[in-house]
PDB file of C-alpha atoms in Angstrom:
ATOM      1  CA  MET A 329     112.371 134.972 181.100  1.00 52.00           C
ATOM      2  CA  ALA A 330     114.992 133.908 178.590  1.00 51.00           C
ATOM      3  CA  ASN A 331     114.407 137.102 176.594  1.00 54.00           C
ATOM      4  CA  GLN A 332     115.156 139.263 179.651  1.00 58.00           C
ATOM      5  CA  CYS A 333     118.356 137.485 180.744  1.00 57.00           C
ATOM      6  CA  HIS A 334     121.591 136.604 179.057  1.00 69.00           C
ATOM      7  CA  ARG A 335     121.649 133.109 180.615  1.00 77.00           C
ATOM      8  CA  VAL A 336     119.574 131.302 183.222  1.00 81.00           C
ATOM      9  CA  TYR A 337     121.044 128.412 185.217  1.00 82.00           C
ATOM     10  CA  PHE A 338     119.331 125.619 187.158  1.00 83.00           C
ATOM     11  CA  PHE A 339     121.267 124.017 190.011  1.00 85.00           C
ATOM     12  CA  ASP A 340     120.784 120.814 191.981  1.00 77.00           C
ATOM     13  CA  ASN A 341     119.689 121.086 195.599  1.00 77.00           C
ATOM     14  CA  THR A 342     122.712 119.388 197.136  1.00 76.00           C
ATOM     15  CA  ASP A 343     125.672 120.940 198.922  1.00 79.00           C
ATOM     16  CA  LEU A 344     127.694 120.882 195.689  1.00 76.00           C
ATOM     17  CA  LEU A 345     125.344 123.193 193.715  1.00 81.00           C
ATOM     18  CA  GLN A 346     126.276 121.778 190.324  1.00 82.00           C
ATOM     19  CA  PRO A 347     124.546 123.370 187.333  1.00 86.00           C
ATOM     20  CA  ILE A 348     122.220 120.836 185.723  1.00 88.00           C
ATOM     21  CA  ALA A 349     120.672 123.012 183.012  1.00 90.00           C
ATOM     22  CA  GLU A 350     120.854 126.429 181.420  1.00 90.00           C
ATOM     23  CA  ILE A 351     118.769 128.553 179.099  1.00 87.00           C
ATOM     24  CA  ASN A 352     120.825 130.106 176.309  1.00 86.00           C
ATOM     25  CA  PRO A 353     120.128 133.573 174.871  1.00 84.00           C
ATOM     26  CA  ASN A 354     118.709 131.888 171.744  1.00 85.00           C
ATOM     27  CA  GLY A 355     116.013 130.123 173.807  1.00 85.00           C
ATOM     28  CA  PHE A 356     117.492 126.626 173.959  1.00 91.00           C
ATOM     29  CA  LEU A 357     117.294 124.703 177.215  1.00 90.00           C
ATOM     30  CA  ASP A 358     120.519 122.702 177.573  1.00 92.00           C
ATOM     31  CA  VAL A 359     120.259 119.923 180.161  1.00 91.00           C
ATOM     32  CA  LYS A 360     123.393 118.118 181.332  1.00 89.00           C
ATOM     33  CA  GLU A 361     122.300 114.485 181.197  1.00 90.00           C
ATOM     34  CA  LYS A 362     124.738 113.079 183.774  1.00 88.00           C
ATOM     35  CA  GLU A 363     123.964 115.724 186.417  1.00 85.00           C
ATOM     36  CA  TYR A 364     120.219 115.560 185.735  1.00 84.00           C
ATOM     37  CA  ASN A 365     120.139 111.778 186.128  1.00 85.00           C
ATOM     38  CA  SER A 366     122.150 111.897 189.352  1.00 83.00           C
ATOM     39  CA  VAL A 367     119.668 114.121 191.215  1.00 82.00           C
ATOM     40  CA  LYS A 368     116.349 113.657 189.323  1.00 75.00           C
ATOM     41  CA  PRO A 369     115.114 117.220 189.973  1.00 77.00           C
ATOM     42  CA  GLY A 370     111.341 117.098 190.244  1.00 78.00           C
ATOM     43  CA  ARG A 371     110.674 120.831 190.069  1.00 79.00           C
ATOM     44  CA  LEU A 372     112.839 121.304 186.985  1.00 81.00           C
ATOM     45  CA  ARG A 373     110.983 118.481 185.257  1.00 83.00           C
ATOM     46  CA  THR A 374     107.445 119.573 186.149  1.00 84.00           C
ATOM     47  CA  ASN A 375     107.887 123.349 185.957  1.00 83.00           C
ATOM     48  CA  VAL A 376     110.302 123.659 183.038  1.00 85.00           C
ATOM     49  CA  LEU A 377     110.885 120.515 180.946  1.00 86.00           C
ATOM     50  CA  LEU A 378     107.218 119.610 180.482  1.00 88.00           C
ATOM     51  CA  LYS A 379     106.299 123.195 179.515  1.00 88.00           C
ATOM     52  CA  TRP A 380     109.299 123.985 177.284  1.00 90.00           C
ATOM     53  CA  ASP A 381     109.124 123.665 173.493  1.00 91.00           C
ATOM     54  CA  LYS A 382     110.314 120.117 172.725  1.00 91.00           C
ATOM     55  CA  ASP A 383     112.347 121.355 169.739  1.00 93.00           C
ATOM     56  CA  LYS A 384     114.329 123.683 172.015  1.00 92.00           C
ATOM     57  CA  ILE A 385     115.486 121.095 174.595  1.00 91.00           C
ATOM     58  CA  ARG A 386     118.955 119.620 174.152  1.00 92.00           C
ATOM     59  CA  MET A 387     120.376 116.856 176.349  1.00 91.00           C
ATOM     60  CA  LEU A 388     124.155 117.303 176.665  1.00 90.00           C
ATOM     61  CA  ARG A 389     126.348 114.292 177.376  1.00 88.00           C
TER      62      ARG A 389
END
């Protein structure tokens, strides 16, 4: 999916729709730590984080 798109964003499921993660064109998954910890998104964790290459996940502060 990352090879077909320029960027992919993951949003929380609240009314604010804040981006909590994005996939860069180079294949890195950047997760915003503060936003991720505030909503604890289960689907992002089980469907993306656990299946993504561990060397390509970056937690942004």
